[in-house]
XYZ file of C-alpha atoms in Angstrom:
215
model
C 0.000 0.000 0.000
C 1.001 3.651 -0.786
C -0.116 6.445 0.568
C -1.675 9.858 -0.988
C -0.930 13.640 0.754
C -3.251 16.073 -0.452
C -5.412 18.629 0.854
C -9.111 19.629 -0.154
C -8.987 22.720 -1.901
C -5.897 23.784 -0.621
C -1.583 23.762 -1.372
C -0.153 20.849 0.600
C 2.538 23.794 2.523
C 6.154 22.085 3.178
C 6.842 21.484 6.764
C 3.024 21.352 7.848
C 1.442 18.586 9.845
C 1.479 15.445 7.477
C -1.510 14.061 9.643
C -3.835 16.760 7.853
C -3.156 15.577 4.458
C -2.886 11.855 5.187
C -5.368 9.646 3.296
C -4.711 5.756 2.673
C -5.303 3.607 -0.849
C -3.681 0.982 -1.828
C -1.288 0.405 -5.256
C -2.529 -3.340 -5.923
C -3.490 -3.386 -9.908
C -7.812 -3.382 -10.303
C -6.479 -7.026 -12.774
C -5.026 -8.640 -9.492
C -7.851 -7.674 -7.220
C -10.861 -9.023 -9.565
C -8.744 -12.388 -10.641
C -8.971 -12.936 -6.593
C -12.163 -11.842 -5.966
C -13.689 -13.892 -8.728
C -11.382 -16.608 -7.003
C -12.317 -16.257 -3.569
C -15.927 -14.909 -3.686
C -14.801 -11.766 -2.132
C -12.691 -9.469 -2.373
C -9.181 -9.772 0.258
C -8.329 -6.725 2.082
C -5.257 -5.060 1.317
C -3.559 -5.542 4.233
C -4.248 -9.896 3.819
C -2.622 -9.975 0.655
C 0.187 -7.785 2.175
C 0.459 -10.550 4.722
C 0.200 -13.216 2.153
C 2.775 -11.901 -0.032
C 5.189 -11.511 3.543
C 4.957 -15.286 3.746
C 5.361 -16.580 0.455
C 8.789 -14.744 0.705
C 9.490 -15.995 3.853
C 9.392 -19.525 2.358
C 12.198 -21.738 2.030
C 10.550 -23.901 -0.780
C 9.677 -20.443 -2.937
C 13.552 -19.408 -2.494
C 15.019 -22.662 -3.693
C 12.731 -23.288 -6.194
C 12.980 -19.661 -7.764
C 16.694 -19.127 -6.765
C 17.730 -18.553 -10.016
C 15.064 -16.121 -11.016
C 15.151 -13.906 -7.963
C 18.755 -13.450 -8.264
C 18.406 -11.496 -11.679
C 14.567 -9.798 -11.319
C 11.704 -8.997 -9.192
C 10.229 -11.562 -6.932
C 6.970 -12.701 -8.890
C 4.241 -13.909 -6.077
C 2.242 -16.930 -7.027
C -1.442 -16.990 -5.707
C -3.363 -19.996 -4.660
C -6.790 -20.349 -6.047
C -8.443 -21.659 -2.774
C -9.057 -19.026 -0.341
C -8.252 -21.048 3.016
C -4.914 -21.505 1.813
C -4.309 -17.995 1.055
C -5.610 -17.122 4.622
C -3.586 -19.592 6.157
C -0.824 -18.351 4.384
C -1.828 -14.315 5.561
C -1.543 -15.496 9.431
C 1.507 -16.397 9.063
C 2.158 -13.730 7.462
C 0.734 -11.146 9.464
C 2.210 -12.881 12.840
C 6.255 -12.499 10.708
C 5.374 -8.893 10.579
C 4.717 -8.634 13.976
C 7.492 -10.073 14.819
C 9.737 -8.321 12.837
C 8.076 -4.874 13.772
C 9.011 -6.235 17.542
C 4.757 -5.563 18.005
C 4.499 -9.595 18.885
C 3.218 -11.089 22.107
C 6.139 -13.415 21.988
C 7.658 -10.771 23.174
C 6.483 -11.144 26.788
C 8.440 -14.340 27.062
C 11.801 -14.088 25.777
C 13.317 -17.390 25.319
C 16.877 -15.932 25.494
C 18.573 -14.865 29.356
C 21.170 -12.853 29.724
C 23.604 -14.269 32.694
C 27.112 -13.257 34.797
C 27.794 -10.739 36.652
C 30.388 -8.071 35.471
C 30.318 -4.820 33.257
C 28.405 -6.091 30.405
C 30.939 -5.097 27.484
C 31.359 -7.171 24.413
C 34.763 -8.159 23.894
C 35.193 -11.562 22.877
C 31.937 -13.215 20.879
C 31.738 -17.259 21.194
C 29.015 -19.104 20.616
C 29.286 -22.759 22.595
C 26.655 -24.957 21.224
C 26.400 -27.924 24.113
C 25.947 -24.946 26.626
C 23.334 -23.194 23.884
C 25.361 -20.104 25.323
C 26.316 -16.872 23.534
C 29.156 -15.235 25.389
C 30.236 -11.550 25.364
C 33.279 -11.728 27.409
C 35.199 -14.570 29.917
C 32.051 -14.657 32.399
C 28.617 -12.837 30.733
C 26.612 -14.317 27.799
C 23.188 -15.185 26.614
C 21.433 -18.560 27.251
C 18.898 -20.387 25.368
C 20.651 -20.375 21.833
C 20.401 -23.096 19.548
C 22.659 -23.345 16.478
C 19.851 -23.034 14.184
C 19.317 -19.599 15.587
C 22.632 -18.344 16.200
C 23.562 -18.740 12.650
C 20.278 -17.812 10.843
C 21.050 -15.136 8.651
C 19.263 -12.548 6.464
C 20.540 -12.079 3.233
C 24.651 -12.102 3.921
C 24.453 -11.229 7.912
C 24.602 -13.758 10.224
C 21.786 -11.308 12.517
C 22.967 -12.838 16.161
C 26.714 -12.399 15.682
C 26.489 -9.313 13.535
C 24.809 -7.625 16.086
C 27.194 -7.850 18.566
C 30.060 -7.157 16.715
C 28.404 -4.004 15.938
C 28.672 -2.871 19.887
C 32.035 -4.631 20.299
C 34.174 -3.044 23.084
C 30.963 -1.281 24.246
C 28.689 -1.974 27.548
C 25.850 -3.189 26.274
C 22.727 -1.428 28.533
C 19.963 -2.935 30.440
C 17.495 -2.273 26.818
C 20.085 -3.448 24.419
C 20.138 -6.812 26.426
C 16.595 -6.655 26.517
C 16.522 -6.293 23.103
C 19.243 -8.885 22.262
C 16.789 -11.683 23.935
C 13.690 -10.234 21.524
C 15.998 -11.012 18.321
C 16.617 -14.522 19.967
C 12.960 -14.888 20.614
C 11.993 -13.405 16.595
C 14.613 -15.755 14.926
C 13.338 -18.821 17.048
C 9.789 -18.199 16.043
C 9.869 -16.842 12.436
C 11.700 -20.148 11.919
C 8.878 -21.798 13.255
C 6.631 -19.612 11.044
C 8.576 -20.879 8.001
C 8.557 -24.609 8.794
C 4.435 -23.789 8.915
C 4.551 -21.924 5.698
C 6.443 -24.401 3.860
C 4.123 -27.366 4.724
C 1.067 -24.776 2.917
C 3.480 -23.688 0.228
C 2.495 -26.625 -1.739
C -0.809 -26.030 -2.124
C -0.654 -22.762 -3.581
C 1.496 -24.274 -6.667
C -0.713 -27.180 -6.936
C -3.638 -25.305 -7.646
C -2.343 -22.075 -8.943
C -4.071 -18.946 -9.993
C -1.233 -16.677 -11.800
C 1.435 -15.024 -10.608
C 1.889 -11.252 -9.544
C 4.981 -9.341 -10.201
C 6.118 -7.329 -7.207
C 8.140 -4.534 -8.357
């Protein structure tokens, strides 16, 4: 979705409140939004395909499949015809987002600790796997790691060990811990999310509807 600034009447005035002006519409082409409302029987929200869309790219069996392809263009998104896949598809979706927007409930119960007492600087990163312990320095480091999550990565970036060497030779603060354990708890559970999207995934291509060309 995009959205539109204008005023009624009126010269939208640099540096005025952008509230005032604010309206909402989405970008989604009138072809897409008829093909899956004569589909579906009604017509998805904006926001649902957004989610939808979020998951399909979040899947592991859409990456390898269309490696090749997404190395050298846009990422074309294929819809499923039936509509309870597509709004299976859209919670998982919409739950990524919250994750990744740090908005999730998950949130409440990190699964990461932080542990040891001394001055809470990062200077030497380890990750020991039998102990599921990240370690900032000889006596301090995170618990409740598995390898899966220490060394999931987003595009090039290894996230977990990237981050810290970010703040290396720094004390990290009481927040930045805090915040540490909520990129534990994200990279545990959107993992989770994918396993779940990849066991719907094929069921979109089995009875696919076209494809839509995100650019």
């Amino acid at each position: 979705m995009k959205e539109k600034h204008r005023s009624v009447g009126v010269t939208m005035m640099l540096f005025e409140p952008r509230a005032t002006y604010t309206t909402r519409s989405t970008n989604l082409s009138k072809t897409l939004l008829h093909s899956l409302t004569q589909s579906y029987n009604k017509t998805p929200t904006p926001e649902s395909i957004f989610y939808y869309i979020y998951a399909v790219l979040y899947s592991n069996s859409y990456r390898k499949k269309y490696e090749e392809f997404l190395k050298i263009d846009f990422p074309r998104i294929p819809f499923a015809k039936d509509l309870e896949v597509f709004n299976k598809l859209a919670e998982s979706g919409k739950e990524l987002i919250d994750l990744h927007l740090m908005k999730s409930k998950e949130f409440l119960n990190p699964i990461a600790k932080f542990q040891g007492e001394k001055d809470n600087k990062v200077e030497k990163i380890k990750f020991v796997e039998e102990d599921r312990r990240v370690y900032i320095n000889e006596i301090q480091f995170f618990e409740g790691i598995d390898k899966d999550i220490w060394d999931y990565r987003i595009g090039s970036y290894q996230v977990l060990d990237k981050w810290l060497k970010d703040r290396k030779e720094r004390r990290l603060s009481l927040e930045e811990i805090k915040h540490y354990c909520k990129i534990v708890t994200a990279i545990k559970k959107t993992i989770e999310l994918q396993e779940t999207i990849d066991q719907i995934y094929p069921d979109v291509e089995k009875d696919l509807m076209d494809f839509l060309t995100s650019k």
